[in-house]
Amino acid sequence: MKLKFYPDERVALFIDGANLYAAARALGFDIDYKRLLTLFSEDCHLVRAFYYTALIEDQEYSPLRPLVDWLDYNGYTMVTKPTKEFTDSMGRRKLKGNMDIELAIDVLEMAEHLDHVILFSGDGDFRRLVEAVQRKGLRVSVVSTIKSAPPMVADELRRQADDFIELSELAPLIARNPSERAQRPAAAPQFGSRDQDGELDDAPSEALIRSA
């Protein structure tokens, strides 16, 4: 799959972590964030790669922390906030950690420094954000999937985007190889360390982390 970029186009990635994880899981693969960053770094002038996720702060140990720390040390700009606890109408304890506002503000603030926004989310609430950024003269590509059942991308968001990148077609370029060496223990990560070949260690498996 060939990504569509113009020469010297300034690009930023805005990754809705939970949404992208759900889309990849629906397609049956785990994302290798080292490969994802390499892919976009090679094909365009990548200004910034933002990753958004909520964390359960009142736990002694957050399962997402190893991934968040690895991303923070290896080229991603992390945007996190604590989840909020509430009780639904059935009396059940629920956690809420929506990052839409944070992502939207960052896109608008970064717009003057960019030519192209890559939005990793299928959330239809972002349609107005995409429209607003396009009025500033930027192109917007949306990364999600229509191959899952049900589709993970809202039709209105897909229509508004300048380009839609099907996640299943991107998978061969960014999927984690199941045959790769076992991950380092999450309890004692050495972030940013290099293996015997001089390569950066892989990010912890998001599928294992989020299912913990």
mmCIF file with all atom_site columns, C-alpha atoms in Angstrom:
data_model
loop_
_atom_site.group_PDB
_atom_site.id
_atom_site.type_symbol
_atom_site.label_atom_id
_atom_site.label_alt_id
_atom_site.label_comp_id
_atom_site.label_asym_id
_atom_site.label_entity_id
_atom_site.label_seq_id
_atom_site.pdbx_PDB_ins_code
_atom_site.Cartn_x
_atom_site.Cartn_y
_atom_site.Cartn_z
_atom_site.occupancy
_atom_site.B_iso_or_equiv
_atom_site.pdbx_formal_charge
_atom_site.auth_seq_id
_atom_site.auth_comp_id
_atom_site.auth_asym_id
_atom_site.auth_atom_id
_atom_site.pdbx_PDB_model_num
ATOM 1   C CA . MET A 1 1   ? 0.000   0.000   0.000  1.00 0.00 ? 1   MET A CA 1
ATOM 2   C CA . LYS A 1 2   ? 1.353   3.437   -0.983 1.00 0.00 ? 2   LYS A CA 1
ATOM 3   C CA . LEU A 1 3   ? 0.518   6.353   1.293  1.00 0.00 ? 3   LEU A CA 1
ATOM 4   C CA . LYS A 1 4   ? -0.491  9.575   -0.450 1.00 0.00 ? 4   LYS A CA 1
ATOM 5   C CA . PHE A 1 5   ? 1.777   12.481  0.500  1.00 0.00 ? 5   PHE A CA 1
ATOM 6   C CA . TYR A 1 6   ? 3.001   15.514  -1.416 1.00 0.00 ? 6   TYR A CA 1
ATOM 7   C CA . PRO A 1 7   ? 6.724   16.425  -1.426 1.00 0.00 ? 7   PRO A CA 1
ATOM 8   C CA . ASP A 1 8   ? 7.789   18.312  1.724  1.00 0.00 ? 8   ASP A CA 1
ATOM 9   C CA . GLU A 1 9   ? 4.274   18.023  3.154  1.00 0.00 ? 9   GLU A CA 1
ATOM 10  C CA . ARG A 1 10  ? 4.275   18.614  6.923  1.00 0.00 ? 10  ARG A CA 1
ATOM 11  C CA . VAL A 1 11  ? 2.354   15.796  8.591  1.00 0.00 ? 11  VAL A CA 1
ATOM 12  C CA . ALA A 1 12  ? 1.256   14.969  12.130 1.00 0.00 ? 12  ALA A CA 1
ATOM 13  C CA . LEU A 1 13  ? -0.367  11.799  13.462 1.00 0.00 ? 13  LEU A CA 1
ATOM 14  C CA . PHE A 1 14  ? -3.205  12.052  15.980 1.00 0.00 ? 14  PHE A CA 1
ATOM 15  C CA . ILE A 1 15  ? -3.883  8.593   17.431 1.00 0.00 ? 15  ILE A CA 1
ATOM 16  C CA . ASP A 1 16  ? -7.004  7.894   19.477 1.00 0.00 ? 16  ASP A CA 1
ATOM 17  C CA . GLY A 1 17  ? -5.396  4.981   21.325 1.00 0.00 ? 17  GLY A CA 1
ATOM 18  C CA . ALA A 1 18  ? -8.537  3.158   22.478 1.00 0.00 ? 18  ALA A CA 1
ATOM 19  C CA . ASN A 1 19  ? -10.285 3.598   19.119 1.00 0.00 ? 19  ASN A CA 1
ATOM 20  C CA . LEU A 1 20  ? -7.315  2.379   17.095 1.00 0.00 ? 20  LEU A CA 1
ATOM 21  C CA . TYR A 1 21  ? -6.834  -0.589  19.405 1.00 0.00 ? 21  TYR A CA 1
ATOM 22  C CA . ALA A 1 22  ? -10.504 -1.567  19.014 1.00 0.00 ? 22  ALA A CA 1
ATOM 23  C CA . ALA A 1 23  ? -10.264 -1.332  15.208 1.00 0.00 ? 23  ALA A CA 1
ATOM 24  C CA . ALA A 1 24  ? -7.083  -3.417  15.052 1.00 0.00 ? 24  ALA A CA 1
ATOM 25  C CA . ARG A 1 25  ? -8.565  -5.981  17.429 1.00 0.00 ? 25  ARG A CA 1
ATOM 26  C CA . ALA A 1 26  ? -11.690 -6.238  15.253 1.00 0.00 ? 26  ALA A CA 1
ATOM 27  C CA . LEU A 1 27  ? -9.378  -7.047  12.325 1.00 0.00 ? 27  LEU A CA 1
ATOM 28  C CA . GLY A 1 28  ? -7.426  -9.595  14.370 1.00 0.00 ? 28  GLY A CA 1
ATOM 29  C CA . PHE A 1 29  ? -3.973  -8.035  14.657 1.00 0.00 ? 29  PHE A CA 1
ATOM 30  C CA . ASP A 1 30  ? -1.794  -6.214  17.184 1.00 0.00 ? 30  ASP A CA 1
ATOM 31  C CA . ILE A 1 31  ? -0.130  -2.929  16.217 1.00 0.00 ? 31  ILE A CA 1
ATOM 32  C CA . ASP A 1 32  ? 3.649   -2.580  16.275 1.00 0.00 ? 32  ASP A CA 1
ATOM 33  C CA . TYR A 1 33  ? 4.110   1.103   17.122 1.00 0.00 ? 33  TYR A CA 1
ATOM 34  C CA . LYS A 1 34  ? 7.761   1.069   16.149 1.00 0.00 ? 34  LYS A CA 1
ATOM 35  C CA . ARG A 1 35  ? 6.811   -0.034  12.622 1.00 0.00 ? 35  ARG A CA 1
ATOM 36  C CA . LEU A 1 36  ? 3.973   2.499   12.471 1.00 0.00 ? 36  LEU A CA 1
ATOM 37  C CA . LEU A 1 37  ? 6.256   5.414   13.321 1.00 0.00 ? 37  LEU A CA 1
ATOM 38  C CA . THR A 1 38  ? 8.923   4.197   10.897 1.00 0.00 ? 38  THR A CA 1
ATOM 39  C CA . LEU A 1 39  ? 6.380   3.916   8.077  1.00 0.00 ? 39  LEU A CA 1
ATOM 40  C CA . PHE A 1 40  ? 5.200   7.510   8.361  1.00 0.00 ? 40  PHE A CA 1
ATOM 41  C CA . SER A 1 41  ? 8.667   8.896   9.085  1.00 0.00 ? 41  SER A CA 1
ATOM 42  C CA . GLU A 1 42  ? 9.959   7.452   5.811  1.00 0.00 ? 42  GLU A CA 1
ATOM 43  C CA . ASP A 1 43  ? 7.061   8.558   3.588  1.00 0.00 ? 43  ASP A CA 1
ATOM 44  C CA . CYS A 1 44  ? 6.621   12.182  4.696  1.00 0.00 ? 44  CYS A CA 1
ATOM 45  C CA . HIS A 1 45  ? 8.012   15.041  6.784  1.00 0.00 ? 45  HIS A CA 1
ATOM 46  C CA . LEU A 1 46  ? 6.601   13.876  10.102 1.00 0.00 ? 46  LEU A CA 1
ATOM 47  C CA . VAL A 1 47  ? 6.347   16.816  12.503 1.00 0.00 ? 47  VAL A CA 1
ATOM 48  C CA . ARG A 1 48  ? 4.754   15.038  15.460 1.00 0.00 ? 48  ARG A CA 1
ATOM 49  C CA . ALA A 1 49  ? 2.992   11.800  16.447 1.00 0.00 ? 49  ALA A CA 1
ATOM 50  C CA . PHE A 1 50  ? 0.441   12.264  19.236 1.00 0.00 ? 50  PHE A CA 1
ATOM 51  C CA . TYR A 1 51  ? -1.023  9.322   21.164 1.00 0.00 ? 51  TYR A CA 1
ATOM 52  C CA . TYR A 1 52  ? -4.086  9.814   23.397 1.00 0.00 ? 52  TYR A CA 1
ATOM 53  C CA . THR A 1 53  ? -5.187  7.496   26.189 1.00 0.00 ? 53  THR A CA 1
ATOM 54  C CA . ALA A 1 54  ? -6.810  7.636   29.617 1.00 0.00 ? 54  ALA A CA 1
ATOM 55  C CA . LEU A 1 55  ? -5.180  5.986   32.641 1.00 0.00 ? 55  LEU A CA 1
ATOM 56  C CA . ILE A 1 56  ? -6.675  4.585   35.830 1.00 0.00 ? 56  ILE A CA 1
ATOM 57  C CA . GLU A 1 57  ? -4.681  6.654   38.298 1.00 0.00 ? 57  GLU A CA 1
ATOM 58  C CA . ASP A 1 58  ? -6.026  5.207   41.556 1.00 0.00 ? 58  ASP A CA 1
ATOM 59  C CA . GLN A 1 59  ? -4.590  1.769   40.835 1.00 0.00 ? 59  GLN A CA 1
ATOM 60  C CA . GLU A 1 60  ? -1.230  0.822   42.333 1.00 0.00 ? 60  GLU A CA 1
ATOM 61  C CA . TYR A 1 61  ? -0.138  -0.308  38.875 1.00 0.00 ? 61  TYR A CA 1
ATOM 62  C CA . SER A 1 62  ? -1.788  0.693   35.576 1.00 0.00 ? 62  SER A CA 1
ATOM 63  C CA . PRO A 1 63  ? -1.574  -2.053  32.906 1.00 0.00 ? 63  PRO A CA 1
ATOM 64  C CA . LEU A 1 64  ? -1.164  0.618   30.213 1.00 0.00 ? 64  LEU A CA 1
ATOM 65  C CA . ARG A 1 65  ? 1.847   2.260   31.868 1.00 0.00 ? 65  ARG A CA 1
ATOM 66  C CA . PRO A 1 66  ? 4.547   0.129   30.131 1.00 0.00 ? 66  PRO A CA 1
ATOM 67  C CA . LEU A 1 67  ? 3.123   1.015   26.701 1.00 0.00 ? 67  LEU A CA 1
ATOM 68  C CA . VAL A 1 68  ? 2.694   4.690   27.590 1.00 0.00 ? 68  VAL A CA 1
ATOM 69  C CA . ASP A 1 69  ? 6.276   4.923   28.861 1.00 0.00 ? 69  ASP A CA 1
ATOM 70  C CA . TRP A 1 70  ? 7.688   3.118   25.806 1.00 0.00 ? 70  TRP A CA 1
ATOM 71  C CA . LEU A 1 71  ? 5.840   5.431   23.411 1.00 0.00 ? 71  LEU A CA 1
ATOM 72  C CA . ASP A 1 72  ? 6.957   8.487   25.396 1.00 0.00 ? 72  ASP A CA 1
ATOM 73  C CA . TYR A 1 73  ? 10.615  7.436   25.117 1.00 0.00 ? 73  TYR A CA 1
ATOM 74  C CA . ASN A 1 74  ? 10.431  6.434   21.454 1.00 0.00 ? 74  ASN A CA 1
ATOM 75  C CA . GLY A 1 75  ? 9.147   9.319   19.382 1.00 0.00 ? 75  GLY A CA 1
ATOM 76  C CA . TYR A 1 76  ? 5.511   9.749   20.413 1.00 0.00 ? 76  TYR A CA 1
ATOM 77  C CA . THR A 1 77  ? 4.018   12.745  22.205 1.00 0.00 ? 77  THR A CA 1
ATOM 78  C CA . MET A 1 78  ? 1.830   11.301  24.934 1.00 0.00 ? 78  MET A CA 1
ATOM 79  C CA . VAL A 1 79  ? -1.411  12.952  26.026 1.00 0.00 ? 79  VAL A CA 1
ATOM 80  C CA . THR A 1 80  ? -3.028  11.243  29.019 1.00 0.00 ? 80  THR A CA 1
ATOM 81  C CA . LYS A 1 81  ? -5.583  12.019  31.699 1.00 0.00 ? 81  LYS A CA 1
ATOM 82  C CA . PRO A 1 82  ? -7.133  10.089  34.598 1.00 0.00 ? 82  PRO A CA 1
ATOM 83  C CA . THR A 1 83  ? -10.300 8.115   33.981 1.00 0.00 ? 83  THR A CA 1
ATOM 84  C CA . LYS A 1 84  ? -13.429 9.204   35.840 1.00 0.00 ? 84  LYS A CA 1
ATOM 85  C CA . GLU A 1 85  ? -15.561 6.780   37.792 1.00 0.00 ? 85  GLU A CA 1
ATOM 86  C CA . PHE A 1 86  ? -19.373 6.974   37.751 1.00 0.00 ? 86  PHE A CA 1
ATOM 87  C CA . THR A 1 87  ? -22.381 4.773   38.475 1.00 0.00 ? 87  THR A CA 1
ATOM 88  C CA . ASP A 1 88  ? -24.858 4.085   35.660 1.00 0.00 ? 88  ASP A CA 1
ATOM 89  C CA . SER A 1 89  ? -28.643 3.855   35.937 1.00 0.00 ? 89  SER A CA 1
ATOM 90  C CA . MET A 1 90  ? -28.356 0.161   36.845 1.00 0.00 ? 90  MET A CA 1
ATOM 91  C CA . GLY A 1 91  ? -26.015 0.898   39.733 1.00 0.00 ? 91  GLY A CA 1
ATOM 92  C CA . ARG A 1 92  ? -23.001 -0.519  37.948 1.00 0.00 ? 92  ARG A CA 1
ATOM 93  C CA . ARG A 1 93  ? -19.533 1.034   38.414 1.00 0.00 ? 93  ARG A CA 1
ATOM 94  C CA . LYS A 1 94  ? -18.229 2.453   35.135 1.00 0.00 ? 94  LYS A CA 1
ATOM 95  C CA . LEU A 1 95  ? -15.036 4.187   34.032 1.00 0.00 ? 95  LEU A CA 1
ATOM 96  C CA . LYS A 1 96  ? -14.973 7.023   31.528 1.00 0.00 ? 96  LYS A CA 1
ATOM 97  C CA . GLY A 1 97  ? -11.866 8.255   29.748 1.00 0.00 ? 97  GLY A CA 1
ATOM 98  C CA . ASN A 1 98  ? -12.839 10.175  26.603 1.00 0.00 ? 98  ASN A CA 1
ATOM 99  C CA . MET A 1 99  ? -9.922  12.035  24.987 1.00 0.00 ? 99  MET A CA 1
ATOM 100 C CA . ASP A 1 100 ? -11.853 13.763  22.170 1.00 0.00 ? 100 ASP A CA 1
ATOM 101 C CA . ILE A 1 101 ? -11.470 17.308  23.521 1.00 0.00 ? 101 ILE A CA 1
ATOM 102 C CA . GLU A 1 102 ? -7.724  16.973  24.069 1.00 0.00 ? 102 GLU A CA 1
ATOM 103 C CA . LEU A 1 103 ? -7.229  15.603  20.562 1.00 0.00 ? 103 LEU A CA 1
ATOM 104 C CA . ALA A 1 104 ? -9.388  18.294  18.940 1.00 0.00 ? 104 ALA A CA 1
ATOM 105 C CA . ILE A 1 105 ? -7.574  21.134  20.728 1.00 0.00 ? 105 ILE A CA 1
ATOM 106 C CA . ASP A 1 106 ? -4.166  19.786  19.711 1.00 0.00 ? 106 ASP A CA 1
ATOM 107 C CA . VAL A 1 107 ? -5.220  19.446  16.071 1.00 0.00 ? 107 VAL A CA 1
ATOM 108 C CA . LEU A 1 108 ? -6.455  23.051  15.966 1.00 0.00 ? 108 LEU A CA 1
ATOM 109 C CA . GLU A 1 109 ? -3.362  24.393  17.748 1.00 0.00 ? 109 GLU A CA 1
ATOM 110 C CA . MET A 1 110 ? -1.001  22.478  15.456 1.00 0.00 ? 110 MET A CA 1
ATOM 111 C CA . ALA A 1 111 ? -2.866  23.363  12.246 1.00 0.00 ? 111 ALA A CA 1
ATOM 112 C CA . GLU A 1 112 ? -0.724  26.397  11.384 1.00 0.00 ? 112 GLU A CA 1
ATOM 113 C CA . HIS A 1 113 ? 2.408   24.215  11.471 1.00 0.00 ? 113 HIS A CA 1
ATOM 114 C CA . LEU A 1 114 ? 0.995   21.419  9.273  1.00 0.00 ? 114 LEU A CA 1
ATOM 115 C CA . ASP A 1 115 ? -0.181  20.616  5.774  1.00 0.00 ? 115 ASP A CA 1
ATOM 116 C CA . HIS A 1 116 ? -1.725  17.217  6.442  1.00 0.00 ? 116 HIS A CA 1
ATOM 117 C CA . VAL A 1 117 ? -3.432  15.687  9.496  1.00 0.00 ? 117 VAL A CA 1
ATOM 118 C CA . ILE A 1 118 ? -3.586  11.899  9.873  1.00 0.00 ? 118 ILE A CA 1
ATOM 119 C CA . LEU A 1 119 ? -6.403  10.997  12.258 1.00 0.00 ? 119 LEU A CA 1
ATOM 120 C CA . PHE A 1 120 ? -6.356  7.459   13.650 1.00 0.00 ? 120 PHE A CA 1
ATOM 121 C CA . SER A 1 121 ? -9.994  7.193   14.709 1.00 0.00 ? 121 SER A CA 1
ATOM 122 C CA . GLY A 1 122 ? -13.381 6.299   13.275 1.00 0.00 ? 122 GLY A CA 1
ATOM 123 C CA . ASP A 1 123 ? -15.360 8.412   15.752 1.00 0.00 ? 123 ASP A CA 1
ATOM 124 C CA . GLY A 1 124 ? -18.043 10.420  13.945 1.00 0.00 ? 124 GLY A CA 1
ATOM 125 C CA . ASP A 1 125 ? -17.755 13.180  16.568 1.00 0.00 ? 125 ASP A CA 1
ATOM 126 C CA . PHE A 1 126 ? -14.570 14.280  14.789 1.00 0.00 ? 126 PHE A CA 1
ATOM 127 C CA . ARG A 1 127 ? -16.378 15.211  11.545 1.00 0.00 ? 127 ARG A CA 1
ATOM 128 C CA . ARG A 1 128 ? -16.738 18.886  12.531 1.00 0.00 ? 128 ARG A CA 1
ATOM 129 C CA . LEU A 1 129 ? -13.088 18.979  13.580 1.00 0.00 ? 129 LEU A CA 1
ATOM 130 C CA . VAL A 1 130 ? -12.043 17.633  10.196 1.00 0.00 ? 130 VAL A CA 1
ATOM 131 C CA . GLU A 1 131 ? -14.220 20.208  8.451  1.00 0.00 ? 131 GLU A CA 1
ATOM 132 C CA . ALA A 1 132 ? -12.750 23.047  10.530 1.00 0.00 ? 132 ALA A CA 1
ATOM 133 C CA . VAL A 1 133 ? -9.178  21.987  9.754  1.00 0.00 ? 133 VAL A CA 1
ATOM 134 C CA . GLN A 1 134 ? -9.945  21.658  6.051  1.00 0.00 ? 134 GLN A CA 1
ATOM 135 C CA . ARG A 1 135 ? -11.195 25.271  6.016  1.00 0.00 ? 135 ARG A CA 1
ATOM 136 C CA . LYS A 1 136 ? -7.698  26.241  7.180  1.00 0.00 ? 136 LYS A CA 1
ATOM 137 C CA . GLY A 1 137 ? -6.285  24.669  4.021  1.00 0.00 ? 137 GLY A CA 1
ATOM 138 C CA . LEU A 1 138 ? -5.080  21.334  5.445  1.00 0.00 ? 138 LEU A CA 1
ATOM 139 C CA . ARG A 1 139 ? -5.703  17.894  4.072  1.00 0.00 ? 139 ARG A CA 1
ATOM 140 C CA . VAL A 1 140 ? -7.075  15.288  6.480  1.00 0.00 ? 140 VAL A CA 1
ATOM 141 C CA . SER A 1 141 ? -6.708  11.520  6.155  1.00 0.00 ? 141 SER A CA 1
ATOM 142 C CA . VAL A 1 142 ? -8.664  9.168   8.407  1.00 0.00 ? 142 VAL A CA 1
ATOM 143 C CA . VAL A 1 143 ? -7.281  5.750   9.377  1.00 0.00 ? 143 VAL A CA 1
ATOM 144 C CA . SER A 1 144 ? -9.887  3.185   10.425 1.00 0.00 ? 144 SER A CA 1
ATOM 145 C CA . THR A 1 145 ? -11.721 0.225   8.914  1.00 0.00 ? 145 THR A CA 1
ATOM 146 C CA . ILE A 1 146 ? -14.919 -0.688  7.109  1.00 0.00 ? 146 ILE A CA 1
ATOM 147 C CA . LYS A 1 147 ? -13.848 -4.339  6.933  1.00 0.00 ? 147 LYS A CA 1
ATOM 148 C CA . SER A 1 148 ? -14.962 -5.175  10.476 1.00 0.00 ? 148 SER A CA 1
ATOM 149 C CA . ALA A 1 149 ? -18.514 -6.096  11.445 1.00 0.00 ? 149 ALA A CA 1
ATOM 150 C CA . PRO A 1 150 ? -19.837 -3.558  12.204 1.00 0.00 ? 150 PRO A CA 1
ATOM 151 C CA . PRO A 1 151 ? -17.532 -1.020  10.487 1.00 0.00 ? 151 PRO A CA 1
ATOM 152 C CA . MET A 1 152 ? -15.400 0.947   12.958 1.00 0.00 ? 152 MET A CA 1
ATOM 153 C CA . VAL A 1 153 ? -15.552 4.255   11.061 1.00 0.00 ? 153 VAL A CA 1
ATOM 154 C CA . ALA A 1 154 ? -18.592 6.536   11.000 1.00 0.00 ? 154 ALA A CA 1
ATOM 155 C CA . ASP A 1 155 ? -19.843 7.173   7.477  1.00 0.00 ? 155 ASP A CA 1
ATOM 156 C CA . GLU A 1 156 ? -19.996 10.951  8.009  1.00 0.00 ? 156 GLU A CA 1
ATOM 157 C CA . LEU A 1 157 ? -16.337 11.059  9.076  1.00 0.00 ? 157 LEU A CA 1
ATOM 158 C CA . ARG A 1 158 ? -15.233 8.979   6.112  1.00 0.00 ? 158 ARG A CA 1
ATOM 159 C CA . ARG A 1 159 ? -17.149 11.236  3.699  1.00 0.00 ? 159 ARG A CA 1
ATOM 160 C CA . GLN A 1 160 ? -15.647 14.397  5.191  1.00 0.00 ? 160 GLN A CA 1
ATOM 161 C CA . ALA A 1 161 ? -12.024 13.209  5.038  1.00 0.00 ? 161 ALA A CA 1
ATOM 162 C CA . ASP A 1 162 ? -9.871  13.995  2.014  1.00 0.00 ? 162 ASP A CA 1
ATOM 163 C CA . ASP A 1 163 ? -8.583  10.430  2.067  1.00 0.00 ? 163 ASP A CA 1
ATOM 164 C CA . PHE A 1 164 ? -9.610  7.271   3.886  1.00 0.00 ? 164 PHE A CA 1
ATOM 165 C CA . ILE A 1 165 ? -6.858  4.790   4.749  1.00 0.00 ? 165 ILE A CA 1
ATOM 166 C CA . GLU A 1 166 ? -8.223  1.292   5.300  1.00 0.00 ? 166 GLU A CA 1
ATOM 167 C CA . LEU A 1 167 ? -6.533  -0.154  8.373  1.00 0.00 ? 167 LEU A CA 1
ATOM 168 C CA . SER A 1 168 ? -6.663  -3.721  7.035  1.00 0.00 ? 168 SER A CA 1
ATOM 169 C CA . GLU A 1 169 ? -4.549  -2.622  4.022  1.00 0.00 ? 169 GLU A CA 1
ATOM 170 C CA . LEU A 1 170 ? -2.104  -0.913  6.373  1.00 0.00 ? 170 LEU A CA 1
ATOM 171 C CA . ALA A 1 171 ? -1.868  -4.016  8.577  1.00 0.00 ? 171 ALA A CA 1
ATOM 172 C CA . PRO A 1 172 ? 0.963   -5.764  6.651  1.00 0.00 ? 172 PRO A CA 1
ATOM 173 C CA . LEU A 1 173 ? 3.106   -2.673  7.251  1.00 0.00 ? 173 LEU A CA 1
ATOM 174 C CA . ILE A 1 174 ? 2.335   -2.015  10.923 1.00 0.00 ? 174 ILE A CA 1
ATOM 175 C CA . ALA A 1 175 ? 1.206   -5.335  12.432 1.00 0.00 ? 175 ALA A CA 1
ATOM 176 C CA . ARG A 1 176 ? 3.229   -7.022  15.131 1.00 0.00 ? 176 ARG A CA 1
ATOM 177 C CA . ASN A 1 177 ? 4.842   -10.237 13.934 1.00 0.00 ? 177 ASN A CA 1
ATOM 178 C CA . PRO A 1 178 ? 3.658   -13.049 16.267 1.00 0.00 ? 178 PRO A CA 1
ATOM 179 C CA . SER A 1 179 ? 6.929   -14.914 15.679 1.00 0.00 ? 179 SER A CA 1
ATOM 180 C CA . GLU A 1 180 ? 9.070   -12.055 17.013 1.00 0.00 ? 180 GLU A CA 1
ATOM 181 C CA . ARG A 1 181 ? 11.014  -12.570 20.216 1.00 0.00 ? 181 ARG A CA 1
ATOM 182 C CA . ALA A 1 182 ? 9.074   -12.500 23.478 1.00 0.00 ? 182 ALA A CA 1
ATOM 183 C CA . GLN A 1 183 ? 8.407   -9.119  25.025 1.00 0.00 ? 183 GLN A CA 1
ATOM 184 C CA . ARG A 1 184 ? 10.439  -7.803  27.909 1.00 0.00 ? 184 ARG A CA 1
ATOM 185 C CA . PRO A 1 185 ? 8.743   -8.143  31.306 1.00 0.00 ? 185 PRO A CA 1
ATOM 186 C CA . ALA A 1 186 ? 6.353   -5.221  31.818 1.00 0.00 ? 186 ALA A CA 1
ATOM 187 C CA . ALA A 1 187 ? 7.255   -4.895  35.486 1.00 0.00 ? 187 ALA A CA 1
ATOM 188 C CA . ALA A 1 188 ? 10.850  -3.817  34.823 1.00 0.00 ? 188 ALA A CA 1
ATOM 189 C CA . PRO A 1 189 ? 11.054  -2.158  31.385 1.00 0.00 ? 189 PRO A CA 1
ATOM 190 C CA . GLN A 1 190 ? 14.238  -0.538  30.122 1.00 0.00 ? 190 GLN A CA 1
ATOM 191 C CA . PHE A 1 191 ? 12.637  2.051   27.850 1.00 0.00 ? 191 PHE A CA 1
ATOM 192 C CA . GLY A 1 192 ? 14.713  3.256   24.968 1.00 0.00 ? 192 GLY A CA 1
ATOM 193 C CA . SER A 1 193 ? 17.268  0.497   25.464 1.00 0.00 ? 193 SER A CA 1
ATOM 194 C CA . ARG A 1 194 ? 18.764  -1.338  22.513 1.00 0.00 ? 194 ARG A CA 1
ATOM 195 C CA . ASP A 1 195 ? 19.110  -5.016  21.846 1.00 0.00 ? 195 ASP A CA 1
ATOM 196 C CA . GLN A 1 196 ? 22.233  -6.868  20.691 1.00 0.00 ? 196 GLN A CA 1
ATOM 197 C CA . ASP A 1 197 ? 21.698  -5.688  17.094 1.00 0.00 ? 197 ASP A CA 1
ATOM 198 C CA . GLY A 1 198 ? 21.581  -2.042  18.158 1.00 0.00 ? 198 GLY A CA 1
ATOM 199 C CA . GLU A 1 199 ? 17.860  -1.758  17.442 1.00 0.00 ? 199 GLU A CA 1
ATOM 200 C CA . LEU A 1 200 ? 15.371  -0.190  19.820 1.00 0.00 ? 200 LEU A CA 1
ATOM 201 C CA . ASP A 1 201 ? 13.430  -2.780  21.796 1.00 0.00 ? 201 ASP A CA 1
ATOM 202 C CA . ASP A 1 202 ? 9.866   -3.377  20.675 1.00 0.00 ? 202 ASP A CA 1
ATOM 203 C CA . ALA A 1 203 ? 6.923   -1.730  22.400 1.00 0.00 ? 203 ALA A CA 1
ATOM 204 C CA . PRO A 1 204 ? 5.004   -3.923  24.827 1.00 0.00 ? 204 PRO A CA 1
ATOM 205 C CA . SER A 1 205 ? 2.096   -5.748  23.207 1.00 0.00 ? 205 SER A CA 1
ATOM 206 C CA . GLU A 1 206 ? -0.993  -3.556  23.419 1.00 0.00 ? 206 GLU A CA 1
ATOM 207 C CA . ALA A 1 207 ? -3.319  -6.531  23.091 1.00 0.00 ? 207 ALA A CA 1
ATOM 208 C CA . LEU A 1 208 ? -1.781  -8.182  26.155 1.00 0.00 ? 208 LEU A CA 1
ATOM 209 C CA . ILE A 1 209 ? -1.761  -4.941  28.104 1.00 0.00 ? 209 ILE A CA 1
ATOM 210 C CA . ARG A 1 210 ? -5.344  -3.855  27.447 1.00 0.00 ? 210 ARG A CA 1
ATOM 211 C CA . SER A 1 211 ? -6.666  -7.343  28.152 1.00 0.00 ? 211 SER A CA 1
ATOM 212 C CA . ALA A 1 212 ? -4.868  -7.439  31.528 1.00 0.00 ? 212 ALA A CA 1
#
